[in-house]
mmCIF file of C-alpha atoms in Angstrom:
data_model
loop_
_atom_site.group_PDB
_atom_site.id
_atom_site.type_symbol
_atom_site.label_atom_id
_atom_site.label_comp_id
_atom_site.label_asym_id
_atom_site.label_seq_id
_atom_site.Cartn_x
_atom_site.Cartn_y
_atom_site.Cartn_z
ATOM 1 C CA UNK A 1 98.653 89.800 115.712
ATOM 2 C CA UNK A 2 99.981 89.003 112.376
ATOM 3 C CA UNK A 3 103.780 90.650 111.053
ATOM 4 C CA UNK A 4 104.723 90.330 107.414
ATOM 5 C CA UNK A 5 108.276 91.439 107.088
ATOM 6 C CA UNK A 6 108.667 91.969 103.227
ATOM 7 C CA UNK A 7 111.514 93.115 100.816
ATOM 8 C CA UNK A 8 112.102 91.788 97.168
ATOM 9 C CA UNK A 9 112.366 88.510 96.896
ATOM 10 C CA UNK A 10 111.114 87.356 100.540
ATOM 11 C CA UNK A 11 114.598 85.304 100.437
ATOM 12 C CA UNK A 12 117.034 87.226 102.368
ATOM 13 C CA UNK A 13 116.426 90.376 104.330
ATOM 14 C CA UNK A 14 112.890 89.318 105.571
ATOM 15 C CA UNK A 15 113.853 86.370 106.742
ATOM 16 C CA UNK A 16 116.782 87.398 108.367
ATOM 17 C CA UNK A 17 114.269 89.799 110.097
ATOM 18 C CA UNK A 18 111.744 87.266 110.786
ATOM 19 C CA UNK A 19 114.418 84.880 112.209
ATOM 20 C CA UNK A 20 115.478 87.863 114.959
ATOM 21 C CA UNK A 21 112.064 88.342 115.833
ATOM 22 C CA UNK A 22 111.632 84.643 116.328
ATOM 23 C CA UNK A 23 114.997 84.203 118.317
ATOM 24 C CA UNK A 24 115.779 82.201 115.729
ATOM 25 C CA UNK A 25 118.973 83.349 115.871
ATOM 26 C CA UNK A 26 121.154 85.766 118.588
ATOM 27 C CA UNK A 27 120.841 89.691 117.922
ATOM 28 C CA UNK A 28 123.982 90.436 120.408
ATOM 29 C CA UNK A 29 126.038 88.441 117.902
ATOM 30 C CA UNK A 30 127.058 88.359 113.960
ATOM 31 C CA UNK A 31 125.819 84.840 112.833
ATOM 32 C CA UNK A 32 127.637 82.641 111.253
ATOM 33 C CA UNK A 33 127.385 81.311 107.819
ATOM 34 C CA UNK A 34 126.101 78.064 108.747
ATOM 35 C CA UNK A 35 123.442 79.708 111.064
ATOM 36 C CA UNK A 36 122.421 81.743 108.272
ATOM 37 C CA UNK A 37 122.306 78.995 105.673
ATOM 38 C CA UNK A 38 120.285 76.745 108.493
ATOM 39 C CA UNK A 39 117.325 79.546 108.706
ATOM 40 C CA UNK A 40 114.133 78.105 106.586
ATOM 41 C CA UNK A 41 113.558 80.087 103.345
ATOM 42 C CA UNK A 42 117.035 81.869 103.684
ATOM 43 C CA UNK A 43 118.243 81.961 99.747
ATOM 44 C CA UNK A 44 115.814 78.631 99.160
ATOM 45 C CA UNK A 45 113.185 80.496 97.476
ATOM 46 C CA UNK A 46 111.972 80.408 93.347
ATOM 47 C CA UNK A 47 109.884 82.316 91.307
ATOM 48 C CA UNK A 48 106.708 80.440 92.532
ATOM 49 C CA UNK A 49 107.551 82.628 95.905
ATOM 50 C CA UNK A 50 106.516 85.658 94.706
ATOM 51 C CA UNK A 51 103.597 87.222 96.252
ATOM 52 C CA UNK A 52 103.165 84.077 98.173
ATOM 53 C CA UNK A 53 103.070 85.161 102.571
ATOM 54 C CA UNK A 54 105.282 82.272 103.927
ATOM 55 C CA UNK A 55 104.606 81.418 107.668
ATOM 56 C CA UNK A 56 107.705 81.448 109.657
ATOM 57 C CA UNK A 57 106.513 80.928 113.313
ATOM 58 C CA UNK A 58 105.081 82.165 116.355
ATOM 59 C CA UNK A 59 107.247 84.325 118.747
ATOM 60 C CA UNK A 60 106.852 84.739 122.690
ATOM 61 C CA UNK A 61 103.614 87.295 122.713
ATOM 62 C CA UNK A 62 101.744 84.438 120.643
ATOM 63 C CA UNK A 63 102.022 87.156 117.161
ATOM 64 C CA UNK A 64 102.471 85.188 113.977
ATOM 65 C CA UNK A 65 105.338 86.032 111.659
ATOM 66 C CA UNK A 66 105.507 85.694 107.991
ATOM 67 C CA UNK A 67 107.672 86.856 104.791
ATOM 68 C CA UNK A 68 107.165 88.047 102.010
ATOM 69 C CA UNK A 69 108.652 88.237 98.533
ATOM 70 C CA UNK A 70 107.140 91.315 96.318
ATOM 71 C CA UNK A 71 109.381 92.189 93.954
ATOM 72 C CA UNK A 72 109.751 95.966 93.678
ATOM 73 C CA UNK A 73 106.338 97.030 94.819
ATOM 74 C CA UNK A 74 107.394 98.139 98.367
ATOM 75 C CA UNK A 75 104.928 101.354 98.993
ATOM 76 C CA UNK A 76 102.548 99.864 97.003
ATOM 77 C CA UNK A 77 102.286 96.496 98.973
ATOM 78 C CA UNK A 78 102.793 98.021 102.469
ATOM 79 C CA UNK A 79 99.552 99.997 101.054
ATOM 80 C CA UNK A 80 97.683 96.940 100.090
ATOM 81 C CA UNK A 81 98.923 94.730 103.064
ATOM 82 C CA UNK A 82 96.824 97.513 105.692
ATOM 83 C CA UNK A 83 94.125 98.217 103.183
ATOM 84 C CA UNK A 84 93.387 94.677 102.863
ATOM 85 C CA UNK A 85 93.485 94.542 106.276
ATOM 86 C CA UNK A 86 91.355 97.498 107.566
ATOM 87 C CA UNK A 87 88.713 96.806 104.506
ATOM 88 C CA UNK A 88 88.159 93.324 106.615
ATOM 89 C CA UNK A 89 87.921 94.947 109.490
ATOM 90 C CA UNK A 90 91.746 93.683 110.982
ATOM 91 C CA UNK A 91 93.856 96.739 110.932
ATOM 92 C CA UNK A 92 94.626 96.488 114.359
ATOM 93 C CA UNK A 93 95.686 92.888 113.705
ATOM 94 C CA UNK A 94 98.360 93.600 111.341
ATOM 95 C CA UNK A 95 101.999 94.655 111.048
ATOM 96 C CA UNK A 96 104.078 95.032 107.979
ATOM 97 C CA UNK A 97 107.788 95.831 108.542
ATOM 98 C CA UNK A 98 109.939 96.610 104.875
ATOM 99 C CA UNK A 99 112.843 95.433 105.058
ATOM 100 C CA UNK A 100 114.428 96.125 101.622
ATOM 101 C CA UNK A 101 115.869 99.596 103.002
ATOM 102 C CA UNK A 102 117.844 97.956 105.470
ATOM 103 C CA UNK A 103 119.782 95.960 102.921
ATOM 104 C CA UNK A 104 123.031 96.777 101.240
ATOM 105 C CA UNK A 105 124.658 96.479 97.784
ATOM 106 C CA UNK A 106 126.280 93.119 98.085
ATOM 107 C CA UNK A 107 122.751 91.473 99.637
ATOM 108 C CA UNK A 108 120.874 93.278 96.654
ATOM 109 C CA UNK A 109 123.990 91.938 93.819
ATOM 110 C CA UNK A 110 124.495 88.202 95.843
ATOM 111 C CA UNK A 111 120.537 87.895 96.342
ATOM 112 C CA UNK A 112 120.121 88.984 92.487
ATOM 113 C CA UNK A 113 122.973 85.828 91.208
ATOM 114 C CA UNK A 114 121.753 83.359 93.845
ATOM 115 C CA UNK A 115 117.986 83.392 92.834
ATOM 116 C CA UNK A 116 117.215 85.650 89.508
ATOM 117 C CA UNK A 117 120.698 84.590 87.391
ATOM 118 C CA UNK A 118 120.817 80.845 88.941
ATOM 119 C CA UNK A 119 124.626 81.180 89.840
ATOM 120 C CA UNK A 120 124.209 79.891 93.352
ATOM 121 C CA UNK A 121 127.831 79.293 94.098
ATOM 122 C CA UNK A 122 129.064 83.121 94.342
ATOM 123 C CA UNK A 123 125.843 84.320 94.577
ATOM 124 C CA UNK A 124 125.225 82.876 98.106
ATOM 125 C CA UNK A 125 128.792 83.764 99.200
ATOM 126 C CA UNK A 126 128.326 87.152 98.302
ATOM 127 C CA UNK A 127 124.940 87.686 100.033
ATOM 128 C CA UNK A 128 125.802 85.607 102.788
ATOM 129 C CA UNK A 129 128.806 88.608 103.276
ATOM 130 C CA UNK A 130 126.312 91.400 102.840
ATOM 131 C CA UNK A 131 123.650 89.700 105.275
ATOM 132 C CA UNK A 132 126.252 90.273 107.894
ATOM 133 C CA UNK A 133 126.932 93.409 107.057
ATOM 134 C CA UNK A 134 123.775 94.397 107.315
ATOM 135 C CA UNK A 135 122.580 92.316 110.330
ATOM 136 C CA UNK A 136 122.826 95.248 112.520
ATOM 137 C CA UNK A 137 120.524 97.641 110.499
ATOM 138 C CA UNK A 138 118.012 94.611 110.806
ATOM 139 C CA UNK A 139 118.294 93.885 114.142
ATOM 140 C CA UNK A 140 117.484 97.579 114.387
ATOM 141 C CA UNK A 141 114.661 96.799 112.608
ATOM 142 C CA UNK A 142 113.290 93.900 114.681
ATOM 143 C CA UNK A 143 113.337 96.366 117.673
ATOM 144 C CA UNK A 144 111.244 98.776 116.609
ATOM 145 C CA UNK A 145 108.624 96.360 115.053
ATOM 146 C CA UNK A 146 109.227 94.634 118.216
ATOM 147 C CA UNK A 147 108.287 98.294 120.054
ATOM 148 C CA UNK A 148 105.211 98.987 117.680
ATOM 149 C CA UNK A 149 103.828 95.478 118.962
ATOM 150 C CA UNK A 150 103.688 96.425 122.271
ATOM 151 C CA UNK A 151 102.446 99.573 121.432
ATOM 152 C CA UNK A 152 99.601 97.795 118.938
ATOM 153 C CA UNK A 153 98.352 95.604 121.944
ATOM 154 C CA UNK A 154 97.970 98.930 124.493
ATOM 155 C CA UNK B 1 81.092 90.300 100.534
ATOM 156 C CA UNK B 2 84.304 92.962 99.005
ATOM 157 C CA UNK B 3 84.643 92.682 95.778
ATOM 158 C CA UNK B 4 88.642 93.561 94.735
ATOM 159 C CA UNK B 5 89.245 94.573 90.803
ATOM 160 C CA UNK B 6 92.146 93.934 90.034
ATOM 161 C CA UNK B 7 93.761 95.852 87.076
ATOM 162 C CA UNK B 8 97.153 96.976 85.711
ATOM 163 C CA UNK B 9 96.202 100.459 87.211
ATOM 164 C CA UNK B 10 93.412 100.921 89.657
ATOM 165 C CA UNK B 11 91.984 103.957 87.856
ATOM 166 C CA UNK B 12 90.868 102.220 84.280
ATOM 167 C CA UNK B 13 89.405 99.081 82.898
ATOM 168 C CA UNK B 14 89.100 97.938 86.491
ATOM 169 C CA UNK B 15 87.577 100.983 87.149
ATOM 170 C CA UNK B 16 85.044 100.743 84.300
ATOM 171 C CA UNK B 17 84.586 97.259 85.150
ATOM 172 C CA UNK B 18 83.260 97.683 88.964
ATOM 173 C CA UNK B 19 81.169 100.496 87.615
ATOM 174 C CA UNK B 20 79.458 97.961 85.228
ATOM 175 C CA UNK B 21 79.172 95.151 88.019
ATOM 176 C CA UNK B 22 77.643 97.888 89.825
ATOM 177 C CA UNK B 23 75.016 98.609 87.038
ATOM 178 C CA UNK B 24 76.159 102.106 88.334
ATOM 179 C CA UNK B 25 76.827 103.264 84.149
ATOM 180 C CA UNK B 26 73.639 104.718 83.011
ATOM 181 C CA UNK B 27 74.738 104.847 79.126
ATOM 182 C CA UNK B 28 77.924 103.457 77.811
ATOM 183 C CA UNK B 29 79.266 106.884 78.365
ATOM 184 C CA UNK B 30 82.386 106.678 80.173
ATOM 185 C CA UNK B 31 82.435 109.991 81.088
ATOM 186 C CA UNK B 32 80.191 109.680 84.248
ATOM 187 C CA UNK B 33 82.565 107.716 85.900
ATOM 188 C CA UNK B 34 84.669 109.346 88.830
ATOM 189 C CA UNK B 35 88.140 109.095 88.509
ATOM 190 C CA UNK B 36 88.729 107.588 85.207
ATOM 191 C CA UNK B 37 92.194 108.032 84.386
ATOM 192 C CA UNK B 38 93.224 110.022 87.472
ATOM 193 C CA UNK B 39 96.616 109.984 87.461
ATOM 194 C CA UNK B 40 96.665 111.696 91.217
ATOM 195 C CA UNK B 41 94.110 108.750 92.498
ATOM 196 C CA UNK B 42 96.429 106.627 90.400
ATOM 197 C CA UNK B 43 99.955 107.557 92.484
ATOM 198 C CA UNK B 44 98.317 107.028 96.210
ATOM 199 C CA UNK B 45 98.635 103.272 95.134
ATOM 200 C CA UNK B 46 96.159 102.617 97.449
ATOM 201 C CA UNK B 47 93.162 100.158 97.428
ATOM 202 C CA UNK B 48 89.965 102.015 96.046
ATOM 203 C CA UNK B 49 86.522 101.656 97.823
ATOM 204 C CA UNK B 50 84.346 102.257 94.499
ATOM 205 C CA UNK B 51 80.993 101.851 95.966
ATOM 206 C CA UNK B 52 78.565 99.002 97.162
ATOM 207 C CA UNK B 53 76.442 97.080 94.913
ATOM 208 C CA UNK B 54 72.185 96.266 95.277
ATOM 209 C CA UNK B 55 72.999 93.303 97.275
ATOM 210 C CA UNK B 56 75.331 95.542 99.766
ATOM 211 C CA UNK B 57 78.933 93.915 98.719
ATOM 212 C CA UNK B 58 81.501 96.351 98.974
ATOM 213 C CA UNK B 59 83.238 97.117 95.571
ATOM 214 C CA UNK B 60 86.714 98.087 95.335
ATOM 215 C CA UNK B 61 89.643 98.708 92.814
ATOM 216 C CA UNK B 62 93.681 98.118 92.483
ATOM 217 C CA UNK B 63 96.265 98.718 90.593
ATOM 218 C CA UNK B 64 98.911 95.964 90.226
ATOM 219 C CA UNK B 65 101.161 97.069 87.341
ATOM 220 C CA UNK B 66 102.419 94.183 85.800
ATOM 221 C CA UNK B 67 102.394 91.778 88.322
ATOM 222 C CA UNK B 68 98.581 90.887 88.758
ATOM 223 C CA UNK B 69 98.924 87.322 89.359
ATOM 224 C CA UNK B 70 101.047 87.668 92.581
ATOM 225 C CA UNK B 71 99.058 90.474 93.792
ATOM 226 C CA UNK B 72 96.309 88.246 93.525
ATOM 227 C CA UNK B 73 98.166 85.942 95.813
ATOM 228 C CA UNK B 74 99.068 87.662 98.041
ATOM 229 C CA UNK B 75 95.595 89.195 98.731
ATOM 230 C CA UNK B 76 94.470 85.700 98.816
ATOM 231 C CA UNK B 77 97.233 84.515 101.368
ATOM 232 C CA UNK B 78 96.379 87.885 103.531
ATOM 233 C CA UNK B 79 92.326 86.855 103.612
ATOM 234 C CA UNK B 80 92.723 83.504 104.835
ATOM 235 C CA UNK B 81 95.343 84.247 107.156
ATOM 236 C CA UNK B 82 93.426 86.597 108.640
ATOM 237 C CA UNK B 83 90.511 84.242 109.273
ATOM 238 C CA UNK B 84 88.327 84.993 106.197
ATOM 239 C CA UNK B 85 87.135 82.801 103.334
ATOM 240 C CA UNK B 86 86.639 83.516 99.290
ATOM 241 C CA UNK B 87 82.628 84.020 100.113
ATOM 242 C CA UNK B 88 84.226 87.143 102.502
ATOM 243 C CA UNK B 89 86.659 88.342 100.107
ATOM 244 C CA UNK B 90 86.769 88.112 96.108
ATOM 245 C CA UNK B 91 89.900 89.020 94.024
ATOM 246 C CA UNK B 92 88.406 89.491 90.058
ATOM 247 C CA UNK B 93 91.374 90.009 87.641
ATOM 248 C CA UNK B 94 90.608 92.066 84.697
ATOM 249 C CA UNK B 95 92.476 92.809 81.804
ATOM 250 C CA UNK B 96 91.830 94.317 77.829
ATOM 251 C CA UNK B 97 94.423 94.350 75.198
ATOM 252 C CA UNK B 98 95.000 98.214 75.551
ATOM 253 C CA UNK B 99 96.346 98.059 79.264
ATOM 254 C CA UNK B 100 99.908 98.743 77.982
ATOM 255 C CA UNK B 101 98.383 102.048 76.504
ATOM 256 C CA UNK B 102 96.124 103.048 79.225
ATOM 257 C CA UNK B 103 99.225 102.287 81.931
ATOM 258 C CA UNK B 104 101.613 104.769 79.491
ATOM 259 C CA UNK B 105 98.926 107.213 79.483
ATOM 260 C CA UNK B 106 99.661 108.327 83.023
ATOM 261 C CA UNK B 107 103.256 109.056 82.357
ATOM 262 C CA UNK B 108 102.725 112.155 80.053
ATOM 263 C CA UNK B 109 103.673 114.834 82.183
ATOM 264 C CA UNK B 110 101.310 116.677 84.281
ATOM 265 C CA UNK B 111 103.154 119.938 82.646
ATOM 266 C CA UNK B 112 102.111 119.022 78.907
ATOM 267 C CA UNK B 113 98.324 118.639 80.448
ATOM 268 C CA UNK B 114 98.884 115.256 81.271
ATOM 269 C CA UNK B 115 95.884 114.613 83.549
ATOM 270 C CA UNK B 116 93.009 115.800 81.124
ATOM 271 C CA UNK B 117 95.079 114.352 78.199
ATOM 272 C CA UNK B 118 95.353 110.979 79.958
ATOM 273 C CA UNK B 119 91.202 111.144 81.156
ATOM 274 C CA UNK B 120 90.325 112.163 77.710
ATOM 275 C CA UNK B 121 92.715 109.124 75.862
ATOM 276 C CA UNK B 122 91.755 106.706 78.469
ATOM 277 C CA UNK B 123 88.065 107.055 77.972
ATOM 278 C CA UNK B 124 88.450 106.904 74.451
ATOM 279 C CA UNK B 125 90.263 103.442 74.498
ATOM 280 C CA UNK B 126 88.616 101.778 77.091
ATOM 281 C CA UNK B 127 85.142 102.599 74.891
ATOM 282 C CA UNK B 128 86.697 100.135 72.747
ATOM 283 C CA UNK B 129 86.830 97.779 75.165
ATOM 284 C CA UNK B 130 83.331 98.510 76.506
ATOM 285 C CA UNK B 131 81.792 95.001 75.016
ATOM 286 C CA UNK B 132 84.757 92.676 76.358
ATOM 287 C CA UNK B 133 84.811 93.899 79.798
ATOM 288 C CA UNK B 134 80.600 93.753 80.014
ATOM 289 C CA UNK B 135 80.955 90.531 78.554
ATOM 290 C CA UNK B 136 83.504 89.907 81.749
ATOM 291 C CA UNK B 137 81.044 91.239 84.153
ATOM 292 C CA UNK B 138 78.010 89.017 83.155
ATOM 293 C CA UNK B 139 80.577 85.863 83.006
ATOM 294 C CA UNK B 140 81.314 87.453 86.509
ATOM 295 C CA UNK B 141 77.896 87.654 87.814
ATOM 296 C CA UNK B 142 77.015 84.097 86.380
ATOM 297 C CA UNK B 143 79.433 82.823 88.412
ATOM 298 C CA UNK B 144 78.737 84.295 91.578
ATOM 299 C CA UNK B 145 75.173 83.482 91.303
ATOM 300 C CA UNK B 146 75.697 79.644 90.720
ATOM 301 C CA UNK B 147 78.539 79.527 92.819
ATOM 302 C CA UNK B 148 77.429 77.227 96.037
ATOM 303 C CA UNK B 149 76.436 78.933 99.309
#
């Protein structure tokens, strides 16, 4: 099975997401900034991202798992993600998770400076505060697109 | 083969478009065509199965506001992750300078008439547009029929 965890920019909260689903790093514990930082993708994306379905790796059931960037189209694109996918005939084979409702005001403002405004500096340090203050809503998140997995293969 | 059209909305010149490729608009009269400015069909923002043309591929429509080029990518990324090639899938972009007009037309309010307002208006602009997005559909065609494989 494929899962595309999307939210705005495909930068931050979906690959925070995607990391916990790939054990990339430890859902019993707040990272730290330097685990953060050392995800691929995290705050490292441009423009040319947009749109663009990024693999991120393969996790222990053999399902791939990708982000996505899509600006603020999130009903929309969880629509076209499954219609895509059913009018091919692969409904069953995909999974789209939105993350963007998981994330809070200082991962939305430090993800905004970071990547749209170019101020990197206290852009990142503000996100990088906000991705841990969130990291329980996503972890939260993981486990129930972990859940629908299992329930997808039965 | 499914054949995507992608517009700004889902319900207008890519609408009229996939009718045309379809060779499914008797006259150039606009009015035949189901859903034309629907501004209900509009809001599901959902992919739009159109109909299926002579040689059985599968026509459908989308709306992708502003941002058709990463739509386009993304549909693109989704096929060939998912196994499939261009010949499977086909993601046709189509735009006419009254798209800004024709997107605003589904915001007048549903309470002032909006919806027959907004079928009415749209048909009556995209008629203007009538020769350009023909024009599209035979460069279209052309393509597909030269187009190895």
């Amino acid at each position: 099975m494929k899962i595309i965890y999307h939210c705005y920019g495909g930068s931050h909260s979906s690959v925070i997401a995607a990391a916990l689903h790939l054990k990339l790093i430890e859902k019993h514990r707040f990272p730290t900034a330097e685990e953060i930082m050392a995800i691929p993708y995290y705050d490292k994306t441009d423009d040319s991202d947009f749109g663009s379905i990024r693999f991120m790796g393969i996790d222990e059931s053999g399902n791939e798992v990708y982000v996505l960037g899509r600006k603020g189209m999130s009903e929309k694109y969880n629509n076209l993600l499954n219609d895509i996918a059913a009018i091919l005939g692969e409904k069953e084979n995909l999974l789209t998770a939105e993350c963007l409702n998981r994330v809070n005001i200082s991962m939305k403002l430090g993800g905004f400076l970071s990547r749209r405004a170019g101020f990197i500096f206290p852009g990142r340090a503000v996100v990088l505060k906000g991705t841990q203050a969130a990291f329980m809503a996503l972890v939260n998140l993981v486990e129930s697109v972990r859940l629908k997995t299992l329930n997808k293969v039965e | 083969m499914k054949i995507i059209f992608l517009g700004t909305t889902a319900v207008h010149a890519a609408l009229v478009a996939a009718y045309i490729y379809m060779e499914k608009l008797d006259k150039r009269d606009l009015n035949n065509i189901n859903g034309v400015g629907d501004v209900y069909l509009e809001a599901k923002n959902k992919v739009l199965f159109i109909g299926t043309d002579q040689n059985g591929n599968d026509v459908y429509t989308f709306g992708a506001g502003r941002e058709l080029l990463m739509v386009k990518k993304t549909i693109e990324d989704l096929r060939n992750l998912l196994g499939y090639k261009k010949d499977d899938l086909k993601v046709v972009i189509i735009t006419t300078p009254g798209d800004r007009i024709l997107a605003w037309l589904l915001k007048i309010p549903l309470i002032l008439g909006g919806q027959n307002i907004a079928r009415q208006l749209s048909v009556l602009v995209l008629s203007k547009y009538f020769d350009l997005l023909n024009n599209t559909i035979a460069q279209l065609k052309s393509s597909i029929s030269t187009s190895p494989g």
